[in-house]
Amino acid sequence: MAIVGLENILANQGATTSSSTKESKELSSSDFLNLLVKELQYQDPLEPMDNTEYASMLAQFSTLEAQTAMTEDIEQLNALAASINNLSTVSFIGKTVNATGNVINYTGAAIDLNYKLEDAAAKVTVKVIDPSTGKTLRSIEAKNVAAGASSVSWDGKDDNGKAVEQGRYVFAVTAYDSSGSKVSGSTYVEGVVTGVKYSNGATYLSIGNKEGLISDIITIKG
């Protein structure tokens, strides 16, 4: 006997399992059985349902149920992983960290702008930039800086000596050796973690008056 109706329903449900897990499970557990009963009830006595087709249909049904259960398990695991990640992130509060980054939150107090040079430099320039306009507000120079970690202090004023508004800024570093060749340098933030912020799927740590992505942490101190 032809059982195209049931096979089509199973195929369609298999295609939509991932997008509508709950609905698929309800259809596969109740509607499937009702349809199967109808097929058996109205089958042609002279051409009863073939055992092979019946077994195949049950196998498809079992596979669909397994896929549905697996999808639900994965969703639960993802939710659990997110919860564990959030809890572990909170444990950073109170610890001193060093992280790649260049975001600072000016609150009225002087800020150390940290950077690292691959080689010694004759001249280093650290710029404080307004991220909303890309405009350089302050350029701070240092001379004869050794390779490794270093920093300059920013007093919150622009190049004209005027205090900038409190808020979020970024900084960048450029360096050159005595022959005028560029020296590779990078910025980083360092301090005690005072808070955690979640934004657009990313986790940020408030590191004193600076910010850093949790994925950019280099070192952690107790």
Tab-separated table of C-alpha atoms in Angstrom:
chain	number	residue	atom	x	y	z
A	1	MET	CA	0.000	0.000	0.000
A	2	ALA	CA	1.231	3.517	-0.736
A	3	ILE	CA	2.130	5.535	2.334
A	4	VAL	CA	3.377	8.669	0.622
A	5	GLY	CA	1.436	10.955	2.993
A	6	LEU	CA	3.283	9.822	6.081
A	7	GLU	CA	6.672	9.743	4.374
A	8	ASN	CA	6.226	13.307	3.122
A	9	ILE	CA	5.240	14.515	6.567
A	10	LEU	CA	8.303	12.879	8.102
A	11	ALA	CA	10.557	14.393	5.445
A	12	ASN	CA	9.096	17.867	5.937
A	13	GLN	CA	9.425	17.617	9.687
A	14	GLY	CA	13.043	16.530	9.386
A	15	ALA	CA	13.785	19.648	7.330
A	16	THR	CA	12.259	21.975	9.933
A	17	THR	CA	13.435	20.279	13.113
A	18	SER	CA	16.220	22.779	13.831
A	19	SER	CA	13.987	25.841	13.380
A	20	SER	CA	10.936	24.589	15.249
A	21	THR	CA	12.035	21.889	17.658
A	22	LYS	CA	9.070	21.974	19.985
A	23	GLU	CA	6.489	21.941	17.209
A	24	SER	CA	8.244	19.074	15.395
A	25	LYS	CA	8.346	16.986	18.546
A	26	GLU	CA	4.620	17.444	19.147
A	27	LEU	CA	3.788	16.450	15.568
A	28	SER	CA	6.060	13.431	15.575
A	29	SER	CA	4.693	12.043	18.834
A	30	SER	CA	0.938	12.524	18.420
A	31	ASP	CA	0.045	13.376	14.829
A	32	PHE	CA	2.315	10.671	13.481
A	33	LEU	CA	0.528	7.985	15.474
A	34	ASN	CA	-2.882	9.327	14.469
A	35	LEU	CA	-1.915	9.305	10.808
A	36	LEU	CA	-0.493	5.815	11.106
A	37	VAL	CA	-3.757	4.565	12.598
A	38	LYS	CA	-5.668	6.190	9.738
A	39	GLU	CA	-3.386	4.528	7.194
A	40	LEU	CA	-3.985	1.133	8.776
A	41	GLN	CA	-7.702	1.760	9.146
A	42	TYR	CA	-8.285	2.727	5.515
A	43	GLN	CA	-5.729	0.516	3.820
A	44	ASP	CA	-6.846	-1.743	1.004
A	45	PRO	CA	-7.329	-5.245	2.459
A	46	LEU	CA	-6.120	-6.658	-0.843
A	47	GLU	CA	-2.938	-4.570	-0.648
A	48	PRO	CA	-2.051	-4.256	3.033
A	49	MET	CA	0.851	-2.134	4.206
A	50	ASP	CA	4.182	-3.700	3.323
A	51	ASN	CA	6.237	-4.720	6.369
A	52	THR	CA	9.393	-3.264	4.860
A	53	GLU	CA	7.757	0.119	4.299
A	54	TYR	CA	6.308	0.035	7.799
A	55	ALA	CA	9.724	-0.715	9.329
A	56	SER	CA	11.329	2.028	7.229
A	57	MET	CA	8.764	4.540	8.412
A	58	LEU	CA	9.353	3.647	12.051
A	59	ALA	CA	13.089	4.027	11.509
A	60	GLN	CA	12.558	7.526	10.086
A	61	PHE	CA	10.360	8.362	13.031
A	62	SER	CA	13.029	7.185	15.499
A	63	THR	CA	15.696	9.210	13.692
A	64	LEU	CA	13.534	12.329	13.806
A	65	GLU	CA	12.921	11.870	17.526
A	66	ALA	CA	16.658	11.459	18.122
A	67	GLN	CA	17.446	14.626	16.133
A	68	THR	CA	14.841	16.565	18.082
A	69	ALA	CA	16.247	15.386	21.404
A	70	MET	CA	19.799	16.183	20.257
A	71	THR	CA	18.814	19.724	19.235
A	72	GLU	CA	17.248	20.333	22.630
A	73	ASP	CA	20.331	18.934	24.379
A	74	ILE	CA	22.626	21.227	22.383
A	75	GLU	CA	20.500	24.266	23.251
A	76	GLN	CA	20.620	23.341	26.930
A	77	LEU	CA	24.399	22.841	26.777
A	78	ASN	CA	24.864	26.229	25.103
A	79	ALA	CA	22.783	27.912	27.794
A	80	LEU	CA	24.759	26.117	30.503
A	81	ALA	CA	28.073	27.099	28.910
A	82	ALA	CA	26.988	30.748	28.768
A	83	SER	CA	26.017	30.681	32.448
A	84	ILE	CA	29.318	29.079	33.449
A	85	ASN	CA	31.223	31.633	31.350
A	86	ASN	CA	29.410	34.526	33.030
A	87	LEU	CA	30.127	33.127	36.486
A	88	SER	CA	33.808	32.563	35.707
A	89	THR	CA	34.105	36.106	34.337
A	90	VAL	CA	32.862	37.601	37.607
A	91	SER	CA	35.753	35.844	39.362
A	92	PHE	CA	38.148	38.311	37.662
A	93	ILE	CA	36.843	41.181	39.811
A	94	GLY	CA	39.502	42.307	42.273
A	95	LYS	CA	42.377	40.775	40.320
A	96	THR	CA	45.134	42.660	38.528
A	97	VAL	CA	45.242	41.924	34.812
A	98	ASN	CA	47.252	42.916	31.792
A	99	ALA	CA	45.332	42.916	28.505
A	100	THR	CA	45.859	44.017	24.933
A	101	GLY	CA	43.732	47.110	24.344
A	102	ASN	CA	43.604	50.874	23.915
A	103	VAL	CA	40.313	52.016	25.465
A	104	ILE	CA	40.364	54.439	28.406
A	105	ASN	CA	37.584	55.995	30.460
A	106	TYR	CA	38.606	59.478	31.527
A	107	THR	CA	36.989	60.394	34.841
A	108	GLY	CA	38.971	63.519	35.715
A	109	ALA	CA	42.122	61.865	37.071
A	110	ALA	CA	45.423	61.341	35.264
A	111	ILE	CA	45.739	58.064	33.360
A	112	ASP	CA	48.802	55.978	32.532
A	113	LEU	CA	48.828	55.012	28.860
A	114	ASN	CA	50.690	51.708	28.593
A	115	TYR	CA	52.592	50.491	25.564
A	116	LYS	CA	55.245	47.954	24.621
A	117	LEU	CA	58.089	48.324	22.116
A	118	GLU	CA	59.752	45.467	20.260
A	119	ASP	CA	63.031	47.412	20.088
A	120	ALA	CA	64.518	50.541	21.610
A	121	ALA	CA	63.225	53.802	20.130
A	122	ALA	CA	64.710	57.278	19.897
A	123	LYS	CA	61.269	58.874	19.724
A	124	VAL	CA	57.853	57.636	20.835
A	125	THR	CA	54.545	59.431	20.324
A	126	VAL	CA	51.394	58.407	22.159
A	127	LYS	CA	48.184	59.953	20.841
A	128	VAL	CA	44.866	60.286	22.661
A	129	ILE	CA	42.028	60.095	20.145
A	130	ASP	CA	38.318	60.905	20.228
A	131	PRO	CA	36.764	57.671	18.841
A	132	SER	CA	33.618	59.461	17.673
A	133	THR	CA	35.505	61.800	15.326
A	134	GLY	CA	38.923	60.175	14.913
A	135	LYS	CA	40.505	63.485	15.919
A	136	THR	CA	43.770	63.458	17.864
A	137	LEU	CA	43.247	65.435	21.061
A	138	ARG	CA	46.677	65.090	22.603
A	139	SER	CA	50.128	63.953	21.468
A	140	ILE	CA	52.616	63.005	24.167
A	141	GLU	CA	56.242	62.414	23.231
A	142	ALA	CA	58.965	60.407	24.942
A	143	LYS	CA	62.601	60.053	23.910
A	144	ASN	CA	65.162	57.267	24.144
A	145	VAL	CA	62.740	54.592	25.323
A	146	ALA	CA	64.062	51.084	25.927
A	147	ALA	CA	62.472	47.985	24.430
A	148	GLY	CA	59.704	46.408	26.486
A	149	ALA	CA	56.875	47.815	28.571
A	150	SER	CA	56.597	51.522	29.227
A	151	SER	CA	53.978	54.227	29.729
A	152	VAL	CA	53.233	57.947	29.634
A	153	SER	CA	50.848	59.854	31.864
A	154	TRP	CA	47.936	61.796	30.398
A	155	ASP	CA	46.501	64.602	32.514
A	156	GLY	CA	43.202	64.802	30.646
A	157	LYS	CA	44.101	67.894	28.634
A	158	ASP	CA	44.315	68.437	24.890
A	159	ASP	CA	47.275	69.922	23.000
A	160	ASN	CA	46.012	73.431	23.808
A	161	GLY	CA	46.028	72.769	27.543
A	162	LYS	CA	42.237	72.582	27.764
A	163	ALA	CA	40.651	69.838	29.867
A	164	VAL	CA	38.658	67.380	27.772
A	165	GLU	CA	35.234	66.118	28.736
A	166	GLN	CA	35.026	62.997	30.834
A	167	GLY	CA	34.248	59.928	28.765
A	168	ARG	CA	35.602	57.189	26.567
A	169	TYR	CA	38.770	57.661	24.512
A	170	VAL	CA	41.346	55.506	22.738
A	171	PHE	CA	45.104	55.839	22.408
A	172	ALA	CA	47.736	54.768	19.881
A	173	VAL	CA	51.526	54.579	19.827
A	174	THR	CA	54.105	55.181	17.090
A	175	ALA	CA	57.865	54.860	17.535
A	176	TYR	CA	61.045	55.424	15.506
A	177	ASP	CA	64.681	54.543	16.072
A	178	SER	CA	67.650	56.894	15.660
A	179	SER	CA	67.839	56.224	11.911
A	180	GLY	CA	64.187	57.119	11.390
A	181	SER	CA	62.991	53.546	10.901
A	182	LYS	CA	59.688	52.638	12.479
A	183	VAL	CA	59.757	50.506	15.615
A	184	SER	CA	56.932	48.046	16.211
A	185	GLY	CA	54.822	48.908	19.230
A	186	SER	CA	51.510	47.896	20.786
A	187	THR	CA	49.176	49.266	23.437
A	188	TYR	CA	47.825	47.468	26.475
A	189	VAL	CA	45.810	48.166	29.605
A	190	GLU	CA	46.749	47.159	33.111
A	191	GLY	CA	45.055	47.438	36.477
A	192	VAL	CA	42.566	45.944	38.912
A	193	VAL	CA	39.327	44.584	37.452
A	194	THR	CA	36.417	46.509	38.958
A	195	GLY	CA	33.528	45.300	36.828
A	196	VAL	CA	32.244	43.223	33.928
A	197	LYS	CA	30.180	44.384	30.954
A	198	TYR	CA	28.481	42.357	28.211
A	199	SER	CA	27.945	44.063	24.852
A	200	ASN	CA	27.085	42.634	21.407
A	201	GLY	CA	28.085	39.121	22.418
A	202	ALA	CA	31.467	40.229	23.801
A	203	THR	CA	32.650	40.410	27.408
A	204	TYR	CA	34.516	43.513	28.558
A	205	LEU	CA	36.393	44.019	31.811
A	206	SER	CA	36.537	47.396	33.527
A	207	ILE	CA	40.221	47.632	34.435
A	208	GLY	CA	40.515	50.681	36.637
A	209	ASN	CA	39.691	53.549	34.275
A	210	LYS	CA	40.320	51.422	31.196
A	211	GLU	CA	38.529	48.643	29.312
A	212	GLY	CA	39.682	45.369	27.806
A	213	LEU	CA	38.131	42.363	26.121
A	214	ILE	CA	38.321	39.248	28.267
A	215	SER	CA	39.727	37.413	25.238
A	216	ASP	CA	42.639	39.898	25.147
A	217	ILE	CA	43.916	39.186	28.660
A	218	ILE	CA	47.639	38.477	28.694
A	219	THR	CA	48.369	37.940	32.389
A	220	ILE	CA	46.376	37.656	35.624
A	221	LYS	CA	47.663	38.341	39.111
A	222	GLY	CA	45.839	37.447	42.303
